[in-house]
C-alpha cells in the first residue's frame, strides 16, 4: 500500500490522464488508447480512492458511473438569465435580421462585398435541453437546466455522468465562468432504448429530445450514466473571458476540454449564412444526432453589446428553424399489428413517397384516440411529416381531396390475428388482445423473446423456424421446445439431419443459462434484462419470488408499482404456472446456485468482451457465463468499444485483423481465468 502522499500524487496523475482520454474519446472522437488500457487506469484510480477515502474528490472521473439518488432537484437562480432566441423560417426573415443588425450598429446597408459586412458565427441548433455549467477554479461546480429562464433545476449529479462534460478543466481557463450548451441523446442511443422498451412491452419514447430531458430528470444518476447522453457547448459567460469575439472563445473553450461542434463556422455577410443553412437543410439527416435548425450569432462582442437584448432574446442572434419536411400522399389501408404483449398498433399504409431522404410507405397511427382526433379515413390524402421523430407521422388530412362518401374509421373490435375481443384497460391508450396463449404473433413473439441472445440464447432457432414449428403444431409455448425430438423435426420442410441436431443441441445447452437470464426470458411484462438481474440476485429463486407480497417486491431495487403488479399477475396465471412447471422438469435453472452466488463478482464490470476461436478448458458458453457472472458483457463483434478479445485457437483472420487495427488486446483463456480467479 502506498503512503498517503504517494497515493495523492498518483491519483492526480491518473485523474489527469483519464480526463484527457475521456476528452479524446467523447469530445474529439479520437481515442488514443484501447478501452482495456483505459479501464486499467480507471481501476487503479478506484482502487486508490477506496484505499484512501479522504482523497476521493466529487469531481473524480470515477464518479461518472453515478449512483446518487435525488428525490427532488433544488431550484436555483441563474446568475445570468437563460434567454431564448427569436425564430426565423425563411430567407426574407434572415435578410431582415441582417438589416436590423446593421441598423442597430448604425451601419449603412449598401455593403454587397466589402464594406460593412457583418461577421456571423453559424452553429447547428441542437435539439435537446439547454444546460448552464458553472466552473470554479477549473472544477465543475453546478449544472442548471433552463427552467423558466430565471431559475432552473440543479442537476449537477446527473450532468456529471455525461462523459463529454469535463469535471476538471485543463489549460488557462478563467477562475470563474459559466458555459452553456445543449444536452442531447444521439439517434443510435435513442433507437436502442426504444428497442429495449419494445422488448419489455413498454411504450416507445417519442423523440430524442424528450428522451434526453426525461433522462436528466431521473432520480437515479446510475441510470442516467447508462443512457449515454452527450453535450455540445456553445455560449461562454463571465467576467474574464479571454477573447472579444464568440468564435475565438469557442475555440479556446475546446482547449479547456469542452466539446465544441466542428461544424461551427464563421460566415461573412448574410449570403454566406444562407449557404450554410442550405447545406445543412439537406445534410442534417446524416448527422448522428437531431438538429432542428441553425443558430446565427454576431461574432464581435462589442457589436453584441451595442445590439443588446429584448425582454426575451438577444438582438445579436437568431434561430433559423428548418421546416419539418412534409409531403402529402394517399392512405391506402389501415392495418393493425399485434405485438408480443398483445398490444395493438394501428399502422397507416401509404402510397410510397420520398421524404427526408427515405421512401415512406408506412406511418404509425399510435392508437384509437389519435385516429379519432385526426379523423383519418382510408382513401384520404394525408400530410406526412418527419420531424424530431424517427418514424414519420400523419399530421393532418387534406380535406379538399376527400372523396365524397368516405365513412369514418371504425377501430377494430376483434383481434386481427385470432379474432378474440379486444380490451382497452383503464387509463391506457392502447387496445390489447388478451388471448396471449393462442394468438399467433403473441405466442411466436414470446418464444422469439425466450430464445433471444440476452435471454436463453438459442441461436440455432430463428423467427422463421419458430413460426414453422408453431404452424406445424409442435410448439404452443416456449416450454414445448424441450419436448422436441429429432423424429418430430425431420418431417418438416427444410429440416435436414444437421439442422435438427443443431437445433436440439442449442435447446439442450440453454439448460445451463443462469437463473437471472431465465427470469428475463420468461417474459414477465415490464421486467427487462437489468431488472431481472436485480431480482434474481436478491430473491435467488423463482419459488421465493412467487411467494413475495407486493410490499416485499417493492423493496427490490428497480421494482416499482407497475413491475410489482405485473409480477403478481404473472404468478396468478394458471397457464403460466403450468409452463413454469414443465420448464422446471426440463431442467431449466430457476435458482441462483450457491456456487454462482459466491462466484459472482464485479471484476469485469463495464467491460465489453468478444469471444473468438476454440478453447481448451471451457466451452464458449461456459466462458460467456463467466463473463456475465463477473459483471462483464459478452458482445458479438469487435469495435473500438471492445475491452479485449478472449482469443482461443484458430481465431478468424478477419477478427484478428480488426482487433489489431483497433489496438484491442487479445487475452488467452489462461490469462482470462487468472483475471477472474
Ligand atoms: S445560443 C442567448 N446556440 O435553442 C443565446 N442555442 O431557441 C442562447 N440551442 O435555448 C442560446 N443549439 O437551448 C444557442 N448552437 C446553439 C444552440 C442553441 C441549440 C437551443 C438552446 C436555446 C434554444 C433557443
XYZ file of C-alpha atoms and ligand atoms in Angstrom:
701
model
C 0.000 0.000 0.000
C 1.297 3.419 -0.907
C 1.513 6.124 1.720
C -0.935 8.953 1.513
C 1.462 11.391 -0.222
C 2.333 8.896 -2.924
C -1.294 7.965 -3.364
C -2.264 11.627 -3.702
C 0.339 12.175 -6.395
C -0.699 9.087 -8.304
C -4.409 9.971 -8.013
C -3.674 13.385 -9.521
C -1.709 11.784 -12.349
C -4.388 9.215 -13.064
C -7.160 11.816 -12.922
C -5.368 13.950 -15.485
C -4.696 11.027 -17.785
C -8.246 9.709 -17.546
C -9.733 13.152 -18.138
C -7.538 13.572 -21.202
C -8.588 10.165 -22.579
C -12.253 10.910 -21.915
C -11.812 14.167 -23.811
C -10.083 12.413 -26.716
C -12.802 9.797 -26.904
C -16.005 11.693 -26.170
C -15.264 15.249 -27.272
C -12.743 14.824 -30.077
C -13.936 11.418 -31.232
C -10.287 10.424 -31.431
C -9.249 7.809 -28.838
C -5.529 7.223 -28.435
C -5.624 4.129 -26.203
C -7.745 0.971 -26.171
C -10.721 0.580 -23.843
C -8.767 -2.072 -21.983
C -5.876 0.268 -21.206
C -8.382 2.941 -20.231
C -10.140 0.577 -17.833
C -6.810 -0.316 -16.241
C -6.204 3.352 -15.420
C -9.707 3.755 -14.047
C -9.416 0.588 -11.984
C -6.191 1.794 -10.432
C -7.801 5.110 -9.572
C -10.825 3.420 -7.991
C -8.542 1.132 -6.025
C -6.508 4.054 -4.667
C -9.612 6.058 -3.816
C -11.023 3.103 -1.908
C -7.790 2.684 -0.007
C -7.608 6.428 0.753
C -11.208 7.629 1.046
C -10.151 11.089 2.182
C -8.581 11.629 -1.260
C -11.785 10.965 -3.170
C -12.991 14.118 -4.929
C -16.577 14.570 -6.075
C -15.084 15.548 -9.443
C -13.071 12.380 -9.821
C -13.625 10.603 -13.161
C -14.507 7.521 -11.090
C -17.747 9.288 -10.154
C -19.052 9.219 -13.731
C -20.916 5.950 -13.147
C -23.361 7.787 -10.896
C -25.255 6.129 -8.091
C -26.615 9.138 -6.219
C -30.377 9.224 -5.784
C -32.017 12.672 -5.919
C -35.593 12.804 -4.659
C -36.228 16.396 -5.740
C -33.900 18.692 -7.633
C -33.221 22.045 -5.974
C -34.395 25.082 -7.812
C -31.524 27.566 -8.286
C -31.494 31.111 -9.633
C -29.434 31.656 -12.796
C -26.610 34.114 -12.399
C -27.406 35.357 -15.925
C -30.984 34.792 -17.105
C -31.244 31.999 -19.618
C -32.847 33.675 -22.578
C -34.234 32.111 -25.644
C -33.771 33.056 -29.316
C -36.203 34.596 -31.719
C -37.008 32.373 -34.656
C -36.836 32.790 -38.408
C -38.241 30.490 -41.056
C -37.114 31.776 -44.454
C -34.568 33.865 -46.355
C -36.617 37.027 -46.063
C -36.610 36.743 -42.243
C -32.826 36.424 -42.270
C -32.252 39.314 -44.622
C -34.463 41.346 -42.311
C -32.367 40.235 -39.316
C -29.168 41.320 -41.086
C -30.770 44.693 -41.872
C -31.780 45.196 -38.241
C -28.288 44.273 -37.058
C -26.808 46.934 -39.314
C -29.405 49.474 -38.247
C -28.627 48.724 -34.625
C -24.931 49.234 -35.298
C -25.665 52.387 -37.261
C -24.065 50.991 -40.385
C -25.499 51.728 -43.784
C -26.985 48.846 -45.722
C -25.203 49.132 -49.073
C -22.432 46.680 -48.460
C -22.517 43.919 -51.099
C -18.988 42.563 -50.728
C -16.522 44.649 -48.859
C -17.965 47.353 -46.703
C -19.986 46.782 -43.571
C -20.058 43.031 -43.924
C -21.146 41.596 -40.598
C -19.168 38.681 -39.273
C -21.581 35.988 -38.116
C -20.999 32.629 -36.477
C -23.303 29.865 -37.678
C -23.921 26.875 -35.433
C -26.078 23.799 -35.503
C -29.178 24.158 -33.378
C -29.012 21.006 -31.278
C -32.374 19.562 -30.326
C -32.118 18.724 -26.657
C -32.314 20.635 -23.392
C -30.240 23.645 -22.523
C -27.837 23.489 -19.627
C -25.684 26.055 -17.828
C -22.441 24.737 -16.360
C -20.516 26.776 -13.802
C -16.790 26.154 -13.337
C -14.841 27.413 -10.367
C -11.065 27.099 -10.452
C -11.432 24.579 -13.234
C -13.896 22.294 -11.431
C -17.488 21.720 -12.426
C -19.495 23.276 -9.597
C -23.050 23.322 -10.825
C -25.227 22.303 -13.754
C -28.595 24.022 -14.045
C -31.413 23.429 -16.509
C -33.190 26.328 -18.159
C -36.364 26.089 -16.023
C -38.309 29.305 -16.573
C -35.157 31.164 -17.633
C -34.831 32.885 -14.244
C -34.338 29.760 -12.175
C -33.773 26.149 -13.122
C -33.120 22.756 -11.541
C -29.749 21.821 -10.134
C -28.988 18.588 -11.998
C -25.249 18.516 -11.250
C -25.197 14.846 -10.155
C -26.782 13.743 -13.397
C -24.673 16.067 -15.556
C -21.519 14.582 -14.052
C -22.335 11.214 -15.631
C -22.161 12.737 -19.144
C -18.692 11.904 -20.388
C -18.339 14.882 -22.730
C -18.907 17.313 -19.830
C -15.480 17.884 -18.266
C -15.338 17.587 -14.479
C -11.958 19.262 -14.352
C -10.529 21.618 -16.954
C -7.044 21.904 -18.365
C -5.068 24.886 -19.665
C -5.570 28.599 -18.953
C -9.249 28.882 -18.090
C -10.803 31.821 -16.166
C -11.182 31.271 -12.419
C -14.967 31.573 -12.592
C -17.250 31.362 -15.593
C -20.372 29.758 -16.960
C -20.670 27.859 -20.206
C -23.983 26.968 -21.787
C -24.854 24.237 -24.180
C -27.275 21.531 -25.095
C -27.608 18.036 -23.662
C -28.963 15.608 -26.229
C -29.423 11.928 -26.931
C -27.686 10.598 -30.063
C -30.073 8.933 -32.556
C -28.460 5.493 -32.135
C -28.868 5.548 -28.355
C -32.485 6.604 -28.749
C -33.219 3.781 -31.175
C -31.533 1.234 -28.906
C -33.533 2.358 -25.867
C -36.755 2.059 -27.813
C -35.877 -1.448 -28.994
C -35.314 -2.422 -25.379
C -38.552 -0.800 -24.269
C -40.465 -2.569 -27.004
C -38.939 -5.832 -25.851
C -40.445 -5.468 -22.395
C -43.763 -4.159 -23.639
C -43.283 -0.512 -22.772
C -44.421 2.370 -24.961
C -41.553 3.839 -27.008
C -40.119 7.264 -26.112
C -41.479 9.879 -28.506
C -38.264 11.508 -29.740
C -34.614 12.018 -28.725
C -35.340 15.458 -27.248
C -37.981 14.184 -24.822
C -35.795 11.192 -24.056
C -32.882 13.491 -23.133
C -34.909 15.791 -20.921
C -36.719 12.864 -19.296
C -33.372 11.247 -18.560
C -31.943 14.387 -16.946
C -34.887 14.415 -14.531
C -34.302 10.850 -13.381
C -33.658 10.309 -9.712
C -31.021 7.606 -10.071
C -27.860 9.000 -11.641
C -26.590 5.462 -12.311
C -29.451 5.067 -14.805
C -28.589 8.440 -16.356
C -24.988 7.250 -16.743
C -26.146 4.263 -18.784
C -28.202 6.390 -21.152
C -25.154 7.791 -22.970
C -26.263 11.392 -23.243
C -23.930 13.849 -24.917
C -23.390 17.618 -24.686
C -22.223 20.350 -27.061
C -21.322 23.748 -25.566
C -21.958 26.996 -27.418
C -22.000 30.075 -25.187
C -19.485 31.455 -22.710
C -20.421 33.891 -19.925
C -18.396 35.578 -17.215
C -16.118 38.441 -16.291
C -12.761 37.276 -17.587
C -13.482 35.630 -20.886
C -10.251 35.595 -22.950
C -11.296 36.954 -26.364
C -13.563 39.724 -27.510
C -15.361 37.565 -30.032
C -17.536 34.484 -29.766
C -15.717 32.268 -32.263
C -12.257 32.538 -30.711
C -13.732 31.892 -27.284
C -15.362 28.700 -28.509
C -12.051 27.513 -29.954
C -10.383 28.366 -26.666
C -13.044 26.538 -24.642
C -12.262 23.469 -26.720
C -8.696 23.517 -25.402
C -10.021 23.566 -21.823
C -11.796 20.273 -22.510
C -15.272 21.184 -23.771
C -16.996 19.535 -26.685
C -17.447 22.226 -29.328
C -19.055 21.327 -32.632
C -16.603 21.180 -35.508
C -19.400 22.339 -37.803
C -19.443 25.808 -36.206
C -18.417 28.252 -38.920
C -17.633 31.935 -39.307
C -19.684 33.447 -42.116
C -19.094 36.818 -43.732
C -22.354 38.509 -44.602
C -25.853 37.079 -44.718
C -25.316 35.423 -48.149
C -22.669 33.244 -46.583
C -25.096 32.413 -43.755
C -27.741 31.345 -46.274
C -25.275 28.974 -47.907
C -24.528 27.365 -44.555
C -28.256 26.960 -43.888
C -28.996 25.468 -47.307
C -26.159 22.992 -46.910
C -27.407 21.720 -43.529
C -31.038 21.703 -44.582
C -30.064 18.845 -46.883
C -27.263 17.228 -44.900
C -28.761 17.284 -41.408
C -30.194 13.801 -41.781
C -26.652 12.404 -41.975
C -25.757 13.716 -38.509
C -25.719 11.199 -35.642
C -27.987 13.494 -33.596
C -31.058 15.618 -34.272
C -30.862 19.322 -35.054
C -33.931 21.489 -35.595
C -32.246 24.470 -37.206
C -29.242 26.750 -37.335
C -28.283 29.474 -34.847
C -26.757 32.655 -36.234
C -24.776 34.917 -33.866
C -22.982 38.222 -34.404
C -19.358 37.304 -33.680
C -17.943 40.522 -32.249
C -18.662 41.179 -28.542
C -18.617 44.994 -28.909
C -21.265 44.682 -31.590
C -23.215 42.243 -29.399
C -23.156 44.758 -26.542
C -24.274 47.558 -28.811
C -27.206 45.496 -30.063
C -28.232 44.281 -26.609
C -31.304 42.261 -25.659
C -35.066 42.491 -25.849
C -37.011 41.163 -22.838
C -36.870 37.658 -24.247
C -33.877 37.272 -26.513
C -30.629 38.787 -27.730
C -30.802 41.109 -30.728
C -27.435 39.791 -31.881
C -28.608 36.248 -32.542
C -31.442 34.422 -34.251
C -32.512 30.828 -34.760
C -33.411 29.582 -38.205
C -35.851 26.701 -37.901
C -35.891 24.016 -40.557
C -39.245 23.168 -41.942
C -40.109 19.662 -40.867
C -40.263 18.034 -44.267
C -43.825 17.381 -45.237
C -45.437 15.628 -48.169
C -48.931 14.527 -48.972
C -49.853 11.058 -50.110
C -52.723 8.608 -50.253
C -53.701 6.483 -47.257
C -54.325 3.133 -48.891
C -55.153 0.982 -45.899
C -55.118 0.883 -42.110
C -53.779 -2.394 -40.736
C -53.365 -3.492 -37.146
C -50.301 -5.177 -35.699
C -50.331 -7.405 -32.659
C -47.186 -7.286 -30.527
C -45.700 -9.877 -28.182
C -47.568 -8.335 -25.265
C -50.872 -8.287 -27.144
C -50.754 -4.504 -27.691
C -52.430 -3.439 -30.928
C -50.728 -0.810 -33.095
C -52.682 0.710 -35.965
C -50.495 1.339 -38.999
C -51.189 3.627 -41.935
C -50.156 2.008 -45.208
C -49.326 4.813 -47.590
C -48.755 5.190 -51.278
C -44.910 5.239 -51.235
C -43.490 8.762 -51.192
C -39.996 10.288 -50.799
C -39.481 12.186 -47.535
C -36.334 13.437 -45.781
C -34.026 11.074 -47.592
C -36.098 7.867 -47.394
C -39.107 6.339 -49.103
C -42.013 6.294 -46.683
C -44.593 3.542 -47.020
C -45.954 3.353 -43.531
C -46.645 5.616 -40.587
C -47.761 4.751 -37.096
C -51.232 5.859 -36.129
C -50.455 5.079 -32.457
C -53.925 4.344 -31.066
C -57.664 4.784 -31.426
C -57.655 8.287 -29.909
C -55.201 9.600 -32.486
C -57.231 8.147 -35.354
C -60.331 9.808 -33.977
C -58.594 13.128 -33.410
C -57.191 13.232 -36.953
C -60.456 11.873 -38.309
C -58.371 9.984 -40.823
C -60.160 7.655 -43.241
C -58.974 5.101 -45.793
C -58.614 6.753 -49.275
C -57.930 10.143 -47.653
C -54.953 12.214 -48.806
C -52.833 12.846 -45.725
C -49.900 15.108 -44.835
C -46.934 13.143 -43.557
C -44.065 14.718 -41.642
C -40.688 13.611 -40.382
C -39.763 15.975 -37.591
C -37.928 15.132 -34.389
C -39.414 11.660 -34.566
C -37.691 8.920 -36.447
C -40.904 7.256 -37.529
C -42.909 9.514 -39.831
C -46.258 10.708 -38.563
C -49.508 11.839 -40.079
C -50.107 15.494 -39.335
C -53.492 16.070 -40.860
C -55.925 15.165 -43.597
C -56.200 17.204 -46.797
C -59.974 17.632 -46.615
C -60.095 19.319 -50.015
C -59.116 15.983 -51.527
C -61.520 13.759 -49.552
C -63.672 11.758 -51.972
C -67.390 12.030 -51.235
C -68.989 9.353 -49.104
C -65.938 8.185 -47.118
C -67.123 6.624 -43.874
C -65.311 7.496 -40.608
C -62.769 4.896 -39.497
C -64.183 2.383 -37.089
C -61.484 0.988 -34.812
C -61.376 -2.796 -34.839
C -63.105 -4.615 -32.004
C -61.630 -8.073 -32.591
C -58.046 -9.193 -32.798
C -56.966 -9.289 -36.463
C -54.945 -12.433 -35.751
C -57.076 -14.626 -33.513
C -60.489 -12.985 -33.576
C -60.893 -12.595 -29.827
C -62.486 -9.426 -28.410
C -60.017 -6.599 -27.787
C -59.910 -4.849 -24.400
C -58.848 -1.383 -23.505
C -57.626 -1.147 -19.928
C -58.387 1.868 -17.761
C -56.003 4.758 -18.355
C -54.271 3.032 -21.257
C -54.320 4.403 -24.761
C -53.801 1.012 -26.362
C -56.171 -1.841 -27.089
C -54.959 -5.310 -26.137
C -55.693 -8.838 -27.277
C -55.846 -10.874 -24.080
C -55.656 -14.264 -25.759
C -51.954 -14.499 -25.003
C -51.588 -18.298 -25.226
C -53.424 -18.832 -28.507
C -52.862 -15.703 -30.558
C -50.145 -16.424 -33.080
C -47.993 -13.243 -33.026
C -48.127 -13.217 -29.233
C -47.135 -16.866 -28.954
C -44.407 -16.591 -31.589
C -43.241 -13.239 -30.184
C -42.916 -14.689 -26.679
C -40.935 -17.654 -27.962
C -38.712 -15.347 -30.038
C -38.033 -13.344 -26.919
C -37.374 -16.515 -24.891
C -34.692 -17.768 -27.316
C -33.132 -14.337 -27.972
C -29.474 -13.665 -27.296
C -29.857 -11.876 -23.988
C -32.366 -14.458 -22.784
C -31.843 -18.224 -23.394
C -29.545 -17.561 -26.353
C -30.717 -20.443 -28.553
C -29.237 -19.047 -31.738
C -29.977 -22.172 -33.787
C -33.662 -21.197 -33.599
C -34.670 -18.228 -35.737
C -38.015 -16.480 -36.180
C -38.954 -18.440 -39.305
C -38.328 -21.810 -37.701
C -40.359 -20.811 -34.655
C -43.254 -19.916 -36.909
C -42.835 -23.168 -38.800
C -42.850 -25.203 -35.568
C -45.870 -23.322 -34.305
C -47.819 -23.805 -37.522
C -46.966 -27.495 -37.533
C -48.482 -27.714 -34.039
C -45.196 -28.791 -32.444
C -44.926 -25.842 -30.054
C -47.604 -23.729 -28.407
C -45.359 -22.052 -25.870
C -41.670 -21.982 -25.016
C -41.820 -24.942 -22.644
C -42.749 -27.167 -25.630
C -39.260 -26.568 -27.048
C -37.862 -29.008 -24.517
C -40.103 -31.836 -25.782
C -38.886 -31.585 -29.367
C -37.131 -34.644 -30.761
C -35.336 -35.434 -33.980
C -38.247 -37.625 -35.048
C -40.669 -34.738 -34.676
C -38.417 -32.293 -36.520
C -37.213 -34.290 -39.517
C -40.529 -34.437 -41.395
C -40.581 -30.613 -41.517
C -39.701 -28.834 -44.723
C -36.078 -27.577 -44.985
C -35.171 -29.540 -41.851
C -32.163 -31.733 -42.561
C -30.470 -34.066 -40.086
C -27.787 -31.478 -39.343
C -30.084 -28.536 -38.700
C -32.291 -30.705 -36.465
C -29.246 -31.742 -34.468
C -28.042 -28.131 -34.150
C -31.428 -27.015 -33.018
C -31.733 -29.717 -30.351
C -28.167 -29.060 -29.164
C -28.945 -25.362 -28.821
C -32.109 -26.097 -26.837
C -30.273 -28.538 -24.618
C -27.466 -26.099 -23.895
C -29.952 -23.445 -22.795
C -30.454 -25.533 -19.652
C -27.171 -24.068 -18.408
C -28.379 -20.492 -18.739
C -28.287 -18.912 -15.265
C -31.449 -18.003 -13.387
C -31.145 -14.256 -13.923
C -31.387 -14.669 -17.682
C -34.147 -17.267 -17.397
C -36.106 -14.736 -15.385
C -35.738 -12.254 -18.240
C -36.568 -14.937 -20.824
C -39.939 -15.957 -19.390
C -41.201 -12.517 -20.361
C -42.870 -11.016 -17.306
C -44.197 -7.751 -18.660
C -42.027 -4.718 -17.754
C -39.211 -6.934 -16.410
C -36.207 -6.055 -18.562
C -32.748 -7.515 -18.530
C -31.374 -5.343 -15.724
C -34.444 -5.646 -13.519
C -34.361 -9.425 -13.940
C -30.745 -9.475 -12.787
C -31.505 -7.353 -9.742
C -34.474 -9.514 -8.792
C -32.598 -12.789 -9.341
C -29.644 -11.702 -7.244
C -31.875 -10.504 -4.433
C -34.502 -13.251 -4.390
C -32.313 -16.130 -5.583
C -35.073 -18.437 -6.806
C -38.342 -18.400 -8.699
C -40.049 -20.276 -5.856
C -39.229 -17.456 -3.463
C -40.197 -14.793 -5.976
C -43.599 -16.461 -6.285
C -44.196 -16.092 -2.545
C -43.376 -12.375 -2.234
C -46.089 -9.889 -1.374
C -46.372 -6.571 -3.150
C -44.661 -4.769 -0.265
C -41.756 -7.214 -0.363
C -41.462 -6.847 -4.128
C -41.315 -3.091 -3.820
C -38.256 -3.404 -1.603
C -36.240 -4.752 -4.533
C -34.121 -2.217 -6.401
C -35.739 -1.059 -9.651
C -39.106 -2.604 -8.769
C -41.878 -0.021 -8.687
C -45.637 -0.319 -8.690
C -46.045 -1.380 -12.313
C -43.421 -4.116 -12.164
C -44.665 -5.424 -8.816
C -48.243 -5.677 -10.142
C -47.009 -7.352 -13.269
C -45.062 -10.000 -11.316
C -48.081 -10.736 -9.101
C -50.318 -11.098 -12.157
C -47.792 -13.403 -13.814
C -47.860 -15.877 -10.927
C -51.639 -15.782 -10.666
C -51.949 -17.104 -14.180
C -52.647 -20.881 -14.201
C -51.407 -21.301 -17.767
C -48.158 -19.652 -16.880
C -47.686 -21.761 -13.750
C -48.134 -24.893 -15.826
C -45.476 -23.673 -18.299
C -43.058 -22.972 -15.452
C -43.686 -26.436 -14.045
C -42.771 -28.001 -17.363
C -39.634 -25.857 -17.673
C -38.643 -26.952 -14.179
C -38.933 -30.626 -15.070
C -36.953 -29.969 -18.261
C -34.081 -28.811 -16.036
C -34.147 -25.033 -16.548
C -32.310 -23.039 -13.860
C -34.821 -21.444 -11.567
C -32.323 -20.985 -8.742
C -29.177 -18.987 -8.398
C -26.788 -21.736 -7.289
C -24.772 -21.031 -4.149
C -21.741 -21.552 -6.294
C -22.983 -18.923 -8.710
C -23.757 -16.604 -5.848
C -20.394 -16.855 -4.201
C -18.581 -16.886 -7.522
C -20.106 -13.687 -8.850
C -18.032 -10.510 -8.618
C -17.860 -7.256 -10.494
C -14.322 -7.831 -11.702
C -15.364 -7.445 -15.317
C -17.884 -4.711 -14.728
C -18.110 -2.256 -17.630
C -16.022 -4.448 -19.922
C -17.129 -5.481 -23.401
C -15.582 -8.808 -24.321
C -15.604 -10.651 -27.630
C -15.071 -14.439 -27.568
C -13.354 -15.845 -30.636
C -11.726 -19.150 -31.562
C -11.623 -22.595 -29.942
C -10.807 -23.151 -26.272
C -9.226 -25.999 -24.311
C -10.604 -25.792 -20.797
C -14.110 -24.435 -21.119
C -16.769 -24.206 -23.793
C -17.612 -20.831 -25.273
C -20.911 -20.888 -23.401
C -19.201 -21.511 -20.118
C -16.787 -18.670 -20.799
C -19.733 -16.473 -21.663
C -21.324 -17.381 -18.339
C -18.099 -16.498 -16.543
C -18.041 -13.107 -18.231
C -21.576 -12.405 -17.094
C -21.086 -13.814 -13.642
C -18.303 -11.309 -13.132
C -20.343 -8.395 -14.384
C -18.877 -8.193 -17.926
C -20.688 -8.062 -21.231
C -20.179 -10.596 -23.983
C -20.576 -8.922 -27.364
C -20.610 -10.419 -30.837
C -18.343 -8.186 -32.866
C -15.186 -6.184 -32.350
C -15.426 -2.406 -32.257
C -13.467 0.470 -30.735
C -15.582 -0.117 -27.617
C -14.358 -3.699 -27.132
C -12.231 -4.045 -23.993
C -10.468 -7.226 -25.093
C -10.900 -10.315 -27.196
C -10.899 -13.608 -25.322
C -8.959 -15.401 -28.020
C -8.798 -19.176 -28.424
C -7.055 -21.156 -31.122
C -7.848 -20.577 -34.781
C -9.327 -17.154 -34.310
C -10.809 -15.927 -37.608
C -8.362 -13.859 -39.691
C -10.870 -11.022 -40.195
C -11.443 -10.672 -36.456
C -7.718 -10.807 -35.813
C -7.063 -8.080 -38.341
C -9.810 -5.889 -36.902
C -8.582 -6.339 -33.319
C -5.047 -5.442 -34.393
C -6.073 -2.387 -36.350
C -8.070 -1.043 -33.395
C -5.369 -1.948 -30.893
C -7.707 -4.257 -28.936
C -5.707 -6.660 -26.741
C -6.068 -10.431 -27.178
C -6.317 -12.357 -23.914
C -5.705 -16.113 -23.725
C -8.034 -18.493 -21.907
C -5.464 -18.925 -19.095
C -4.970 -15.182 -18.636
C -8.705 -14.727 -18.561
C -9.176 -17.409 -15.909
C -6.417 -15.769 -13.902
C -8.206 -12.420 -14.250
C -11.420 -13.739 -12.691
C -9.824 -16.087 -10.192
S -27.449 30.142 -28.123
C -28.622 33.877 -25.787
N -26.689 28.167 -29.667
O -32.027 26.694 -28.742
C -28.315 32.754 -26.686
N -28.755 27.938 -28.510
O -34.409 28.567 -29.064
C -28.549 31.453 -26.078
N -29.857 25.765 -28.861
O -32.354 27.962 -25.503
C -28.711 30.294 -26.962
N -28.340 24.917 -30.201
O -31.483 25.511 -25.802
C -27.645 28.630 -28.834
N -25.853 26.473 -31.047
C -26.804 26.941 -30.213
C -27.931 26.161 -29.874
C -28.897 26.709 -29.020
C -29.483 24.689 -29.574
C -31.110 25.875 -28.079
C -30.938 26.440 -26.712
C -31.746 27.700 -26.716
C -32.739 27.429 -27.784
C -33.239 28.741 -28.368
